[in-house]
Short mmCIF file of C-alpha atoms in Angstrom, two decimals:
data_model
loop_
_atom_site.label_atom_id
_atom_site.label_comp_id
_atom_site.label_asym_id
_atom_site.label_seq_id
_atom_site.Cartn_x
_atom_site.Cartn_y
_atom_site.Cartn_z
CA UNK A 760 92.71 73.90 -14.09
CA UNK A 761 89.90 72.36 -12.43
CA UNK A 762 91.84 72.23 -9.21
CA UNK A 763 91.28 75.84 -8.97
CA UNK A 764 87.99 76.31 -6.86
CA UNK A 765 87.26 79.62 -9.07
CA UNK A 766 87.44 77.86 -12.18
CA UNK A 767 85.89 75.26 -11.10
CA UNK A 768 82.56 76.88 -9.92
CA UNK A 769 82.41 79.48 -12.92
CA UNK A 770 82.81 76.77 -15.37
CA UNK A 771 79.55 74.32 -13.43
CA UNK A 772 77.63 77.92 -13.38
CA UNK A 773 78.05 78.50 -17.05
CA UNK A 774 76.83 74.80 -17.29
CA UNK A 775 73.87 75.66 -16.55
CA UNK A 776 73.30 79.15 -17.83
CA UNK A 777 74.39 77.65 -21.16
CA UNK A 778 71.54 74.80 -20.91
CA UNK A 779 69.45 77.23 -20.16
CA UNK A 780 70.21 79.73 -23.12
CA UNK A 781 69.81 77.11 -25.10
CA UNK A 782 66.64 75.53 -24.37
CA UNK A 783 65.24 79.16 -24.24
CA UNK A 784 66.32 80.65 -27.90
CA UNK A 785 65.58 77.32 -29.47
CA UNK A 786 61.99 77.38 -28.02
CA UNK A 787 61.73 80.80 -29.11
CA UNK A 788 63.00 80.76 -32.55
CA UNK A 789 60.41 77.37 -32.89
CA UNK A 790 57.70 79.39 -31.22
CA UNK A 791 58.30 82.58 -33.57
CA UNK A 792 58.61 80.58 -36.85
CA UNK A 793 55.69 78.48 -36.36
CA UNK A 794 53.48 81.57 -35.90
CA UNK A 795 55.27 83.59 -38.68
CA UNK A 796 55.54 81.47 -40.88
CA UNK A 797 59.23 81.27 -41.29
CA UNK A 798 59.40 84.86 -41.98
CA UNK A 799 63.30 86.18 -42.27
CA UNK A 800 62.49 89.95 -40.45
CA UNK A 801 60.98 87.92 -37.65
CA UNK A 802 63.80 85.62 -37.10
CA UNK A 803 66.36 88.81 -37.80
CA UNK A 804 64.22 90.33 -34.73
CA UNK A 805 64.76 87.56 -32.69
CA UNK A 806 68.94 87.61 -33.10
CA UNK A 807 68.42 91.56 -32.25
CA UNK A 808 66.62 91.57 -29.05
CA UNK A 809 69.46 88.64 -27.78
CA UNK A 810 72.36 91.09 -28.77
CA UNK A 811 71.34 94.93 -28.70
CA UNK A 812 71.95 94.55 -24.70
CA UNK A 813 75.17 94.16 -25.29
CA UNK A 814 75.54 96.87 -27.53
CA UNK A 815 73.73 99.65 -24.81
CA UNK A 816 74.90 98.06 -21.40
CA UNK A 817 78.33 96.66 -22.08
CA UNK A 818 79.89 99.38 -21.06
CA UNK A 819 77.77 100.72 -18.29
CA UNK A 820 77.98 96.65 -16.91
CA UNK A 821 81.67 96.40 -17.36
CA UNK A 822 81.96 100.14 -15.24
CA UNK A 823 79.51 98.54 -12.00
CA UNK A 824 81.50 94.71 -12.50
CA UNK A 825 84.99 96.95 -12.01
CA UNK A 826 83.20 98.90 -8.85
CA UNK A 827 81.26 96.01 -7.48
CA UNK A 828 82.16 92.55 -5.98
CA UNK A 829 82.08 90.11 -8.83
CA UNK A 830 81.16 86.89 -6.75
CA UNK A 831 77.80 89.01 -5.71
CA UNK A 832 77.16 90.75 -8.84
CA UNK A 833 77.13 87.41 -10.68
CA UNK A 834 74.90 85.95 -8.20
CA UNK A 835 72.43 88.61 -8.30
CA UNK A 836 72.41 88.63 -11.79
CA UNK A 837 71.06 85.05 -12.53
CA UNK A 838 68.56 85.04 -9.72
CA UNK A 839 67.12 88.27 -11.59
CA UNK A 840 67.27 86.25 -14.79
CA UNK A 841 65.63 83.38 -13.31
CA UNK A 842 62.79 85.89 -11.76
CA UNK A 843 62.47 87.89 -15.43
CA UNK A 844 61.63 83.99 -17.17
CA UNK A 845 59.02 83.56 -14.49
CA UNK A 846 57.19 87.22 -15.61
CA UNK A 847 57.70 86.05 -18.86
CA UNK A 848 55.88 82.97 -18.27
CA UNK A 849 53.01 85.16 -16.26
CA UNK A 850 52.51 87.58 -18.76
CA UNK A 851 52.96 84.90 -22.00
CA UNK A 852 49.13 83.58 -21.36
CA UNK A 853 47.76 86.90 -21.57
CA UNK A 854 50.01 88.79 -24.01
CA UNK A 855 51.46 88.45 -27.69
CA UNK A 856 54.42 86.32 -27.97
CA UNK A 857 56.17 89.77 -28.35
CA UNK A 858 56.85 89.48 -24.59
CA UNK A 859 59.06 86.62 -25.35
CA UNK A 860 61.67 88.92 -27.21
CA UNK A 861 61.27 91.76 -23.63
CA UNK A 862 61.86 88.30 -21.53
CA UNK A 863 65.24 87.93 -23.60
CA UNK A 864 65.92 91.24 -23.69
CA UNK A 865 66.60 91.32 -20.07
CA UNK A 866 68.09 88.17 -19.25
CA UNK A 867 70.98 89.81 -22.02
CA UNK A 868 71.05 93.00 -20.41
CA UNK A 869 71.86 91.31 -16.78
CA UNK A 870 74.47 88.81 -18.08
CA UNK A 871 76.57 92.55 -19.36
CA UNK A 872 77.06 93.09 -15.54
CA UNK A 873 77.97 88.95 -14.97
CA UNK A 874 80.37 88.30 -17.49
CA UNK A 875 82.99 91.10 -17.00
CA UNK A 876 82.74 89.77 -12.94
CA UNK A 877 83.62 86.23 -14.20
CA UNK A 878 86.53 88.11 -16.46
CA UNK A 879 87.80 89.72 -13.17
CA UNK A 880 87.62 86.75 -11.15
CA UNK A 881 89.58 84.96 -13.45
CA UNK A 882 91.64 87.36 -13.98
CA UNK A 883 92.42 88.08 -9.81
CA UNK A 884 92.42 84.04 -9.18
CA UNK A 885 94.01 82.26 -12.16
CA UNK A 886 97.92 82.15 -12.51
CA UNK A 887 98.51 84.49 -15.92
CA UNK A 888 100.19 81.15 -17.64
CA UNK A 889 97.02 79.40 -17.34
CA UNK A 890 94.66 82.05 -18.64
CA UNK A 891 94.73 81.07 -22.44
CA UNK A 892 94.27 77.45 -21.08
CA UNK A 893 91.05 78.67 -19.29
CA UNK A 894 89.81 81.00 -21.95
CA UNK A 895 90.29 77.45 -24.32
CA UNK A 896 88.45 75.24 -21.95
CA UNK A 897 85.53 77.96 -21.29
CA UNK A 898 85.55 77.89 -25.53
CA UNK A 899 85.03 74.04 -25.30
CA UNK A 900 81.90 74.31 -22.73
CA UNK A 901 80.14 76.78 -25.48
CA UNK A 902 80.70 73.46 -28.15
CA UNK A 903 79.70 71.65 -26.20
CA UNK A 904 76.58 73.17 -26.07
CA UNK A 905 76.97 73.62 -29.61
CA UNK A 906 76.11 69.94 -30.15
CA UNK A 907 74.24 69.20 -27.52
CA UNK A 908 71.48 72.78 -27.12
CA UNK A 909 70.06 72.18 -30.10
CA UNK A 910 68.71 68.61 -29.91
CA UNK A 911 67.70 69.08 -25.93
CA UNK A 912 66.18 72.70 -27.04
CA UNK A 913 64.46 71.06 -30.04
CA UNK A 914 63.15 68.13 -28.34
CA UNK A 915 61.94 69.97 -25.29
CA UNK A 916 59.72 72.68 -27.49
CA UNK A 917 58.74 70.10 -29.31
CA UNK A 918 57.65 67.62 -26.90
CA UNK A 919 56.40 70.40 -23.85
CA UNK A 920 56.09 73.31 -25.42
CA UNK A 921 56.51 76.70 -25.21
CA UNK A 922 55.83 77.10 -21.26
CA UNK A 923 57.48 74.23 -20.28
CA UNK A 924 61.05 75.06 -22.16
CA UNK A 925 60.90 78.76 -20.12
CA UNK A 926 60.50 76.67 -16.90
CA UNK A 927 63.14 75.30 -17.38
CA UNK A 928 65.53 77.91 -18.40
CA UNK A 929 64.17 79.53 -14.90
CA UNK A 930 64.92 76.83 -13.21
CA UNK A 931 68.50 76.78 -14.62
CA UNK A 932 69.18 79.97 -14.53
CA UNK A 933 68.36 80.34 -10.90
CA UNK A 934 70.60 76.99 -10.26
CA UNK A 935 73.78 79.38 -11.77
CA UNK A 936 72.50 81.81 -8.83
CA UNK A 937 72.87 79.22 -6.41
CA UNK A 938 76.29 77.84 -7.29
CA UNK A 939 78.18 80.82 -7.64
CA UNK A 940 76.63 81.58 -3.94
CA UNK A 941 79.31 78.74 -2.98
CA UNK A 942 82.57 80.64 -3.98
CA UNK A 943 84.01 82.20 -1.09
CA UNK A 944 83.30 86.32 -0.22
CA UNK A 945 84.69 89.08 -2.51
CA UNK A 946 87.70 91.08 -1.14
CA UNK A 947 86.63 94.34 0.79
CA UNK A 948 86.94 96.96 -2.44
CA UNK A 949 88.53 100.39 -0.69
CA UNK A 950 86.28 103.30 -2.27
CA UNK A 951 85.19 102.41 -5.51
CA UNK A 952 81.75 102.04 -5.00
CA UNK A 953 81.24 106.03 -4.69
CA UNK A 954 78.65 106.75 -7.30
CA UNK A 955 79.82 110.35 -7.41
CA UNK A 956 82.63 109.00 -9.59
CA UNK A 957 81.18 106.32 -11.95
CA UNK A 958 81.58 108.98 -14.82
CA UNK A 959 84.99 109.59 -14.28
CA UNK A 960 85.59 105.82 -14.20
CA UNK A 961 84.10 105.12 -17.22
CA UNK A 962 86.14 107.93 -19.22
CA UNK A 963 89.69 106.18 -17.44
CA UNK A 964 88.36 103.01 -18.25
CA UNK A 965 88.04 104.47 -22.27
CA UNK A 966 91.33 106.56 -22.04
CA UNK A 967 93.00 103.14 -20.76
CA UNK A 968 91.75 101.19 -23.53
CA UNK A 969 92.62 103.94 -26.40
CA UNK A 970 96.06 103.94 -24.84
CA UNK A 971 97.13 100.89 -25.69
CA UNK A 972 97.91 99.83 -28.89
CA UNK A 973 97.11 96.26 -29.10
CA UNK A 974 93.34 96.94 -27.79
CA UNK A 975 92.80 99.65 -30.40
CA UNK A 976 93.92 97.70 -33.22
CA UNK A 977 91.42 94.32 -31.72
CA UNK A 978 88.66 97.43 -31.70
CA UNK A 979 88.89 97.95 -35.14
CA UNK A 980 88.88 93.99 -36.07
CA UNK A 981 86.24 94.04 -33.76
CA UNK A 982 83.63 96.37 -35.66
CA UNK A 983 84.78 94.64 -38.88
CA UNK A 984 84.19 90.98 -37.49
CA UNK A 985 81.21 91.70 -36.15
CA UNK A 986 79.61 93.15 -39.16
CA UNK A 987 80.32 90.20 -40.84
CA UNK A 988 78.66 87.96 -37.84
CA UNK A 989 75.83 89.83 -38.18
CA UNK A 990 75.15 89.53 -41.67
CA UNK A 991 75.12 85.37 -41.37
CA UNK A 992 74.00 85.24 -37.72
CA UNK A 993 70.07 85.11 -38.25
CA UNK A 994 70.41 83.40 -41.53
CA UNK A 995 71.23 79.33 -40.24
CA UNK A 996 68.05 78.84 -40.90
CA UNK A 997 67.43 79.88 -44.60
CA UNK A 998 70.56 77.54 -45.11
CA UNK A 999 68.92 74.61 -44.48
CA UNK A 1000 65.97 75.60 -45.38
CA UNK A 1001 66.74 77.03 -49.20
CA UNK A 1002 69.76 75.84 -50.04
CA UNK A 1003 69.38 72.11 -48.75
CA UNK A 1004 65.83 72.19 -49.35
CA UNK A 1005 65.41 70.66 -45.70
CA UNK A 1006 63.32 71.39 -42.75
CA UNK A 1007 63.19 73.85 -40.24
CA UNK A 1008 64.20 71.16 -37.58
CA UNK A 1009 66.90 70.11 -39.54
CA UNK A 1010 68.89 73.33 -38.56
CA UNK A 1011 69.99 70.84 -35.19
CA UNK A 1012 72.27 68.97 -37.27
CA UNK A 1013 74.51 71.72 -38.66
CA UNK A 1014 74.73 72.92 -35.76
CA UNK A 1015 75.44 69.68 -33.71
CA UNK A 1016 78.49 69.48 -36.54
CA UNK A 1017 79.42 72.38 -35.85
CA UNK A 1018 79.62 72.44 -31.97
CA UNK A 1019 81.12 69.40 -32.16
CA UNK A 1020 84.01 70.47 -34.36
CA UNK A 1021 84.50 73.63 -31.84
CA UNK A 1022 84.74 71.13 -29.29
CA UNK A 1023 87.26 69.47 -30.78
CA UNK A 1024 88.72 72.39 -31.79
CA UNK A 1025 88.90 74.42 -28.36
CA UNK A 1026 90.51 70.98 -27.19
CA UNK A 1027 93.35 70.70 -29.44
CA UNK A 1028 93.75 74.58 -28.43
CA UNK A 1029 94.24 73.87 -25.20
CA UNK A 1030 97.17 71.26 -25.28
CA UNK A 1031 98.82 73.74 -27.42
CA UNK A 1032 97.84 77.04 -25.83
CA UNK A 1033 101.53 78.30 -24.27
CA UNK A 1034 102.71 77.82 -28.00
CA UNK A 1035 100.66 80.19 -29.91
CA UNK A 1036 100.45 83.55 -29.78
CA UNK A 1037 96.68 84.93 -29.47
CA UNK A 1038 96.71 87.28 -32.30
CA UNK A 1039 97.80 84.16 -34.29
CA UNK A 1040 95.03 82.34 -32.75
CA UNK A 1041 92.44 85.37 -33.76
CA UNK A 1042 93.49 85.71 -37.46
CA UNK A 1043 93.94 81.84 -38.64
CA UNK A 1044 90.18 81.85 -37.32
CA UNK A 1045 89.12 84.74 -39.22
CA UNK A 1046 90.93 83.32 -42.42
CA UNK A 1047 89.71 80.04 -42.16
CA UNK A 1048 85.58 81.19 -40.88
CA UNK A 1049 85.85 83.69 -44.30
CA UNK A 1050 86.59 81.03 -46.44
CA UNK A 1051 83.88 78.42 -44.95
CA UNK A 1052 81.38 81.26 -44.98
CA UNK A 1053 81.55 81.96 -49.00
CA UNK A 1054 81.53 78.25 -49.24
CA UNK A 1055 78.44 78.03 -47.08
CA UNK A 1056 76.07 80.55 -48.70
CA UNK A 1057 76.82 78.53 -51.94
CA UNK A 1058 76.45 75.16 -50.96
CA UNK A 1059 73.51 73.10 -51.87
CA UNK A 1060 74.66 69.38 -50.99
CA UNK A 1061 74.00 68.62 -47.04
CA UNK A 1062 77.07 66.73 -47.17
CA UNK A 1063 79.70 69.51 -48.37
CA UNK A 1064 77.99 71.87 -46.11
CA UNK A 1065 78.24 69.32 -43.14
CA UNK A 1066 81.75 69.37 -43.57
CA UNK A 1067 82.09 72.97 -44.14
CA UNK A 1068 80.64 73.30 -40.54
CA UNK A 1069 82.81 70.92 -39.41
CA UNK A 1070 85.77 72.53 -40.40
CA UNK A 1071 83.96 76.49 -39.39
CA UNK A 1072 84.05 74.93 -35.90
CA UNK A 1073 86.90 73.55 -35.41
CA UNK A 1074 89.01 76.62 -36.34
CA UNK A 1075 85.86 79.41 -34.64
CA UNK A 1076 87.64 78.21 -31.15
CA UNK A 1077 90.61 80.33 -32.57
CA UNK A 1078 88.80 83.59 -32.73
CA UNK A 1079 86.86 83.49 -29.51
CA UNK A 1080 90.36 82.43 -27.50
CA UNK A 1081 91.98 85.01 -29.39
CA UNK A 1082 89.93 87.48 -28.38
CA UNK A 1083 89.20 86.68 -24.71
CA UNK A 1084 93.29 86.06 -23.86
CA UNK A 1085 93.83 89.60 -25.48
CA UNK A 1086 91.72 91.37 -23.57
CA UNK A 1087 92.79 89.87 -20.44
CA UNK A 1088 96.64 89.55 -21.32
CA UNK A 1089 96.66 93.27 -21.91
CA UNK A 1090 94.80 94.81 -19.44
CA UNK A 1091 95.53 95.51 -15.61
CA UNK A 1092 92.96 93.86 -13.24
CA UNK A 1093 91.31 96.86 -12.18
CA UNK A 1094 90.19 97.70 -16.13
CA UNK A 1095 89.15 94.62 -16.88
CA UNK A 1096 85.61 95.22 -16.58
CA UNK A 1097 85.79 98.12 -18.45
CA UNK A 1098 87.56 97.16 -21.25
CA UNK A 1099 85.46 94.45 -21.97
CA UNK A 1100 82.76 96.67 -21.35
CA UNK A 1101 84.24 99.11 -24.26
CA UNK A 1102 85.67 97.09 -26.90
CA UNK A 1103 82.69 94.40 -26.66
CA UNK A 1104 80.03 96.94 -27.89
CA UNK A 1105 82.31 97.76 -30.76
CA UNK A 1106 82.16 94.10 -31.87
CA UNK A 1107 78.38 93.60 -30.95
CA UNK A 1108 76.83 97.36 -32.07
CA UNK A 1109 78.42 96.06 -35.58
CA UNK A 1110 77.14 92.80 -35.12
CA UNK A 1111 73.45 94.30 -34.24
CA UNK A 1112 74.01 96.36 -36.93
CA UNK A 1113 74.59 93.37 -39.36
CA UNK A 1114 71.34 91.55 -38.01
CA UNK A 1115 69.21 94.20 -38.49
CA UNK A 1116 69.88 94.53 -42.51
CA UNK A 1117 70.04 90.80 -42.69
CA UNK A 1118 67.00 89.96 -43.40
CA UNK A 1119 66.22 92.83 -46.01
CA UNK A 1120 69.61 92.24 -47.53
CA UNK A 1121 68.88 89.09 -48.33
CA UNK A 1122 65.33 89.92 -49.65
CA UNK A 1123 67.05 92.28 -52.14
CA UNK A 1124 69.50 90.55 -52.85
CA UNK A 1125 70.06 86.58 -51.86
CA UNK A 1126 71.33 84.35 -49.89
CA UNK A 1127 75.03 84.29 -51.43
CA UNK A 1128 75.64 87.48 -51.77
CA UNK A 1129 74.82 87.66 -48.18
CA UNK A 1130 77.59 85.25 -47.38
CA UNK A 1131 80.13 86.56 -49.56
CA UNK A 1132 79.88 89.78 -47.93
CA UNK A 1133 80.23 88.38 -44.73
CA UNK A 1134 83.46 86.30 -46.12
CA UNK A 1135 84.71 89.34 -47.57
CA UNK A 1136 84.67 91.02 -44.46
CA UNK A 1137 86.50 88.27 -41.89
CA UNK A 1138 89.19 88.65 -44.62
CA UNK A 1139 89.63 92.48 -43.98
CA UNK A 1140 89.65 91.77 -40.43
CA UNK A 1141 92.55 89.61 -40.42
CA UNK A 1142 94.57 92.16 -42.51
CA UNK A 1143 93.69 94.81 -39.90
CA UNK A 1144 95.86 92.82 -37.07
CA UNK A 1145 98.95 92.68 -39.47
CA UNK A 1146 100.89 95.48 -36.97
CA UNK A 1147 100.37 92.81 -34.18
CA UNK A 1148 102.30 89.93 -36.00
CA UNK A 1149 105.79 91.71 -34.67
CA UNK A 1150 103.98 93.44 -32.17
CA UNK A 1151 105.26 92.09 -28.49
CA UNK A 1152 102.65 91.49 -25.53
CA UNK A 1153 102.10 95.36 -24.34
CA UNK A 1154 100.36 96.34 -21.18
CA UNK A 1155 99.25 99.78 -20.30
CA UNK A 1156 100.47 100.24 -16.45
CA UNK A 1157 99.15 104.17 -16.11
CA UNK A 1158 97.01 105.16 -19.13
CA UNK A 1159 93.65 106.31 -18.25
CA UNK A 1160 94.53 106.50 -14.54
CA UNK A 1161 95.06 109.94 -14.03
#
């Protein structure tokens, strides 16, 4: 796979975007918690400003990445990402740390224009019997950085500070600018790029989407899933915190198990991905991540939870490959943007919508209860993709195009 020059570039890019995520939210969520107090609304904040972009410009992103060349968007978008952490940095000496969370904020709203360009260049570049193999190996770079963001985020913040951490996520992110300049030029696009018709390409892009069966029934997994993300999402840290009576910093270890297990995980996916169907893929995940989660909120020996994140990660490869070889697999080149740009919203408005009530749910309630629910959920996910199970690969050729 590496052989391919497209892969090959994307992957080194998302290198070093994903250092640079990293080493940004962990120096944030340290930063915010130190001045807060550990205070769960704060934190629930935090996970909200990183993920309501994708909820209001998926769409709108995915609609520009289908009209505009992806090797330039992408490039345009991390140099802009690099330039927002430098204002950031500016405007941090004489402002609240509130500017942190508008800093975020727009580095997450430019990556909604990047990401469905790196879907379409995979999808225009990469043979179709290598795609799951791809979408497996992209999975292992995340767990990667699963294990290793958290201790070089941690130590960084800890060691250098608040300034120094953005720095370097600047620096990073403007390194992603630089590589991706290497890839060769976009195809000439014939007339997309007329603005008079964005509108009408965003309603073909939804009528494409509704069209097809298999993408409507992954939209309605998608709200449920991500409800059920949401609830847990800003919570890692109350985990270790309450029910292993640990502290704050401990929350790296977890989550090291955890990344490395995905690794692992996305791995073994990848020697075995022509054998498995993806919406096989997306449900044993969702099975597997409800049962761990119950199990989670309930734990209160390190050890049992250790190996409950262990065995979250190595099956969480599942739902992300799922997902990603889906969307691809089942939608024509010239949607691809789009689609993303639709059905991702569904799975991240829930998911916003789950962070948001987080925090006050567990207030009113507690920890568990906040985890069951979340459990509960994944569960009534999976049943929602029982019509795929005899359901044969379908791809809409014509919907949405007249």
């Amino acid at each position: 796979m590496l052989r391919n020059r497209y892969v090959r570039t994307v992957m080194l890019s998302r290198v070093l975007l994903q250092l640079g995520i990293w080493i940004r939210n962990f120096a944030i969520l340290l930063y915010v918690t130190d001045l807060t107090h550990n205070d769960s609304r704060y934190v629930s904040l935090i996970s909200v400003v990183e993920y309501a972009p994708i909820l209001v410009f998926s769409i709108i992103g995915g609609t520009f990445a289908d009209r505009w060349r992806p090797k330039l968007t992408m490039v345009w978008c991390d140099f802009l990402s690099a330039i927002s952490v430098g204002l950031v940095i500016t405007a941090l000496s004489q402002s609240s740390w509130y500017v942190l969370l508008a800093g975020t904020f727009v580095s997450a709203s430019l990556s909604q224009f990047s990401q469905p360009s790196a879907m379409k260049l995979y999808k225009n570049h990469v043979p179709g019997e290598m795609l799951q193999s791809v979408m497996a190996m992209s999975q292992s770079l995340v767990a990667v950085f699963m294990v290793l963001g958290p201790i070089v985020g941690t130590f960084i913040y800890q060691r250098y500070g608040i300034v120094t951490s953005l720095v370097l996520t600047g620096i990073l992110f403007g390194g992603s600018s630089i590589v991706l300049s290497l890839l060769p030029r976009d195809l000439e696009h014939s007339s997309q790029g007329a603005a008079s018709n964005f509108n009408e390409e965003l309603k073909a892009g939804l009528r494409y989407m509704w069209s097809n069966r298999s993408l409507r029934i992954l939209s309605w997994t998608f709200a449920v899933v991500g409800l059920a993300a949401g609830l847990t999402q800003p919570l890692g840290l109350f985990i270790v915190t309450e029910k292993l009576g640990q502290h704050k910093d401990f929350l790296q270890w977890p989550l090291m198990a955890n990344g490395a297990a995905m690794l692992v995980g996305g791995g073994l996916i990848m020697t075995l991905a022509k054998k498995i169907r993806p919406h096989t893929l997306l449900a044993s995940g969702l099975v597997v991540s409800a049962i761990t989660s119950a199990l989670i909120g309930s734990s209160t020996i390190i050890f049992f939870t250790m190996v409950l994140m262990v065995i979250n990660g190595l099956f969480y490869p599942c739902i992300q490959i799922g997902i990603q070889t889906m969307i691809i697999k089942n939608t024509e080149a010239s949607f691809i943007g789009r689609v993303g740009g639709a059905i991702t919203p569904v799975f991240m408005g829930m998911m916003v919508v789950g962070m948001m009530v987080s925090g006050y749910f567990k207030e009113t309630t507690s920890l568990l209860t906040v985890y069951m629910t979340s459990g509960i959920l994944l569960i009534l996910g999976s049943l929602i993709l029982i019509p795929l199970w005899n359901n044969k690969r379908e791809v809409s050729m014509e919907a949405g195009v007249k």
